[in-house]
């Protein structure tokens, strides 16, 4: 049986992917809500959270539920997926990563175009 950290971590990752957010975007949004200076959560924090290696305080759980547009109960139980009309798509993680890479490539091409113009 999973620990609460593992359950929440798995759910956060699944909801993040379902919402089309990258880990970096989640970290930025969490930083804006949880950090006094709005400093983004580092990628290591997001990774540790999603892999169940990090505990949460109530402010973080509340912020996660706001960012992911789910309830605290959804984060701790995973009931949100059962309420959806379509099942969770396992390839969503790959799609989200490919979109992130395409976005970064587009930014690099824009920079290259600006420097050659």
PDB file of N, CA, C and O in Angstrom, residues 16 22-28 30-31 39-51 53-54 97 100:
ATOM      1  N   UNK A  16      -1.253  16.868 -13.394  1.00  0.00           N
ATOM      2  CA  UNK A  16      -0.413  17.831 -14.120  1.00  0.00           C
ATOM      3  C   UNK A  16      -0.400  17.482 -15.602  1.00  0.00           C
ATOM      4  O   UNK A  16      -0.597  18.347 -16.458  1.00  0.00           O
ATOM      5  N   UNK A  22       3.809  21.215 -17.824  1.00  0.00           N
ATOM      6  CA  UNK A  22       5.124  20.596 -17.646  1.00  0.00           C
ATOM      7  C   UNK A  22       5.487  20.689 -16.165  1.00  0.00           C
ATOM      8  O   UNK A  22       4.868  21.452 -15.409  1.00  0.00           O
ATOM      9  N   UNK A  23       6.512  19.948 -15.779  1.00  0.00           N
ATOM     10  CA  UNK A  23       6.991  20.040 -14.397  1.00  0.00           C
ATOM     11  C   UNK A  23       7.477  21.443 -14.081  1.00  0.00           C
ATOM     12  O   UNK A  23       7.262  21.965 -12.986  1.00  0.00           O
ATOM     13  N   UNK A  24       8.114  22.078 -15.047  1.00  0.00           N
ATOM     14  CA  UNK A  24       8.616  23.445 -14.863  1.00  0.00           C
ATOM     15  C   UNK A  24       7.460  24.426 -14.625  1.00  0.00           C
ATOM     16  O   UNK A  24       7.523  25.274 -13.751  1.00  0.00           O
ATOM     17  N   UNK A  25       6.392  24.275 -15.411  1.00  0.00           N
ATOM     18  CA  UNK A  25       5.229  25.152 -15.248  1.00  0.00           C
ATOM     19  C   UNK A  25       4.574  24.958 -13.884  1.00  0.00           C
ATOM     20  O   UNK A  25       4.180  25.928 -13.233  1.00  0.00           O
ATOM     21  N   UNK A  26       4.474  23.706 -13.452  1.00  0.00           N
ATOM     22  CA  UNK A  26       3.920  23.439 -12.124  1.00  0.00           C
ATOM     23  C   UNK A  26       4.777  24.101 -11.061  1.00  0.00           C
ATOM     24  O   UNK A  26       4.256  24.745 -10.143  1.00  0.00           O
ATOM     25  N   UNK A  27       6.100  23.973 -11.175  1.00  0.00           N
ATOM     26  CA  UNK A  27       7.007  24.596 -10.221  1.00  0.00           C
ATOM     27  C   UNK A  27       6.859  26.113 -10.182  1.00  0.00           C
ATOM     28  O   UNK A  27       6.882  26.729  -9.115  1.00  0.00           O
ATOM     29  N   UNK A  28       6.675  26.722 -11.347  1.00  0.00           N
ATOM     30  CA  UNK A  28       6.500  28.175 -11.402  1.00  0.00           C
ATOM     31  C   UNK A  28       5.203  28.594 -10.725  1.00  0.00           C
ATOM     32  O   UNK A  28       5.166  29.554  -9.949  1.00  0.00           O
ATOM     33  N   UNK A  30       3.481  26.919  -8.476  1.00  0.00           N
ATOM     34  CA  UNK A  30       3.550  26.652  -7.040  1.00  0.00           C
ATOM     35  C   UNK A  30       4.377  27.717  -6.336  1.00  0.00           C
ATOM     36  O   UNK A  30       4.035  28.164  -5.243  1.00  0.00           O
ATOM     37  N   UNK A  31       5.470  28.139  -6.953  1.00  0.00           N
ATOM     38  CA  UNK A  31       6.289  29.182  -6.366  1.00  0.00           C
ATOM     39  C   UNK A  31       5.521  30.478  -6.205  1.00  0.00           C
ATOM     40  O   UNK A  31       5.639  31.167  -5.191  1.00  0.00           O
ATOM     41  N   UNK A  39       9.276  32.811  -5.948  1.00  0.00           N
ATOM     42  CA  UNK A  39      10.339  32.000  -6.546  1.00  0.00           C
ATOM     43  C   UNK A  39       9.805  30.606  -6.887  1.00  0.00           C
ATOM     44  O   UNK A  39       9.191  29.941  -6.066  1.00  0.00           O
ATOM     45  N   UNK A  40      10.057  30.181  -8.120  1.00  0.00           N
ATOM     46  CA  UNK A  40       9.569  28.873  -8.592  1.00  0.00           C
ATOM     47  C   UNK A  40      10.181  27.737  -7.796  1.00  0.00           C
ATOM     48  O   UNK A  40      11.311  27.821  -7.328  1.00  0.00           O
ATOM     49  N   UNK A  41       9.408  26.666  -7.665  1.00  0.00           N
ATOM     50  CA  UNK A  41       9.953  25.443  -7.092  1.00  0.00           C
ATOM     51  C   UNK A  41      10.979  24.895  -8.076  1.00  0.00           C
ATOM     52  O   UNK A  41      10.704  24.825  -9.280  1.00  0.00           O
ATOM     53  N   UNK A  42      12.130  24.461  -7.602  1.00  0.00           N
ATOM     54  CA  UNK A  42      13.114  23.871  -8.517  1.00  0.00           C
ATOM     55  C   UNK A  42      12.623  22.522  -9.048  1.00  0.00           C
ATOM     56  O   UNK A  42      11.789  21.854  -8.431  1.00  0.00           O
ATOM     57  N   UNK A  43      13.146  22.113 -10.203  1.00  0.00           N
ATOM     58  CA  UNK A  43      12.729  20.821 -10.781  1.00  0.00           C
ATOM     59  C   UNK A  43      12.904  19.647  -9.818  1.00  0.00           C
ATOM     60  O   UNK A  43      12.104  18.714  -9.825  1.00  0.00           O
ATOM     61  N   UNK A  44      13.940  19.711  -8.972  1.00  0.00           N
ATOM     62  CA  UNK A  44      14.157  18.614  -8.020  1.00  0.00           C
ATOM     63  C   UNK A  44      12.990  18.498  -7.043  1.00  0.00           C
ATOM     64  O   UNK A  44      12.606  17.393  -6.652  1.00  0.00           O
ATOM     65  N   UNK A  45      12.429  19.627  -6.638  1.00  0.00           N
ATOM     66  CA  UNK A  45      11.299  19.612  -5.709  1.00  0.00           C
ATOM     67  C   UNK A  45      10.081  18.978  -6.368  1.00  0.00           C
ATOM     68  O   UNK A  45       9.393  18.155  -5.762  1.00  0.00           O
ATOM     69  N   UNK A  46       9.821  19.368  -7.614  1.00  0.00           N
ATOM     70  CA  UNK A  46       8.686  18.789  -8.342  1.00  0.00           C
ATOM     71  C   UNK A  46       8.893  17.288  -8.517  1.00  0.00           C
ATOM     72  O   UNK A  46       7.985  16.495  -8.283  1.00  0.00           O
ATOM     73  N   UNK A  47      10.107  16.885  -8.882  1.00  0.00           N
ATOM     74  CA  UNK A  47      10.400  15.463  -9.059  1.00  0.00           C
ATOM     75  C   UNK A  47      10.193  14.698  -7.749  1.00  0.00           C
ATOM     76  O   UNK A  47       9.554  13.643  -7.727  1.00  0.00           O
ATOM     77  N   UNK A  48      10.745  15.225  -6.659  1.00  0.00           N
ATOM     78  CA  UNK A  48      10.607  14.552  -5.367  1.00  0.00           C
ATOM     79  C   UNK A  48       9.147  14.446  -4.955  1.00  0.00           C
ATOM     80  O   UNK A  48       8.718  13.427  -4.409  1.00  0.00           O
ATOM     81  N   UNK A  49       8.380  15.505  -5.225  1.00  0.00           N
ATOM     82  CA  UNK A  49       6.963  15.504  -4.891  1.00  0.00           C
ATOM     83  C   UNK A  49       6.234  14.425  -5.694  1.00  0.00           C
ATOM     84  O   UNK A  49       5.501  13.610  -5.136  1.00  0.00           O
ATOM     85  N   UNK A  50       6.458  14.396  -7.001  1.00  0.00           N
ATOM     86  CA  UNK A  50       5.740  13.455  -7.849  1.00  0.00           C
ATOM     87  C   UNK A  50       6.176  12.008  -7.638  1.00  0.00           C
ATOM     88  O   UNK A  50       5.415  11.086  -7.922  1.00  0.00           O
ATOM     89  N   UNK A  51       7.381  11.799  -7.140  1.00  0.00           N
ATOM     90  CA  UNK A  51       7.845  10.438  -6.899  1.00  0.00           C
ATOM     91  C   UNK A  51       7.550   9.968  -5.469  1.00  0.00           C
ATOM     92  O   UNK A  51       7.941   8.870  -5.091  1.00  0.00           O
ATOM     93  N   UNK A  53       8.628  11.244  -2.623  1.00  0.00           N
ATOM     94  CA  UNK A  53       9.766  11.380  -1.716  1.00  0.00           C
ATOM     95  C   UNK A  53       9.715  12.665  -0.885  1.00  0.00           C
ATOM     96  O   UNK A  53      10.683  12.987  -0.210  1.00  0.00           O
ATOM     97  N   UNK A  54       8.606  13.391  -0.937  1.00  0.00           N
ATOM     98  CA  UNK A  54       8.511  14.672  -0.247  1.00  0.00           C
ATOM     99  C   UNK A  54       7.161  14.776   0.451  1.00  0.00           C
ATOM    100  O   UNK A  54       6.132  14.440  -0.115  1.00  0.00           O
ATOM    101  N   UNK A  97       5.948  16.055 -22.860  1.00  0.00           N
ATOM    102  CA  UNK A  97       7.396  16.242 -23.021  1.00  0.00           C
ATOM    103  C   UNK A  97       7.723  16.704 -24.440  1.00  0.00           C
ATOM    104  O   UNK A  97       8.547  17.596 -24.634  1.00  0.00           O
ATOM    105  N   UNK A 100       6.867  20.315 -24.789  1.00  0.00           N
ATOM    106  CA  UNK A 100       7.873  21.137 -24.114  1.00  0.00           C
ATOM    107  C   UNK A 100       9.118  21.289 -24.989  1.00  0.00           C
ATOM    108  O   UNK A 100       9.649  22.391 -25.141  1.00  0.00           O
TER     109      UNK A 100
END
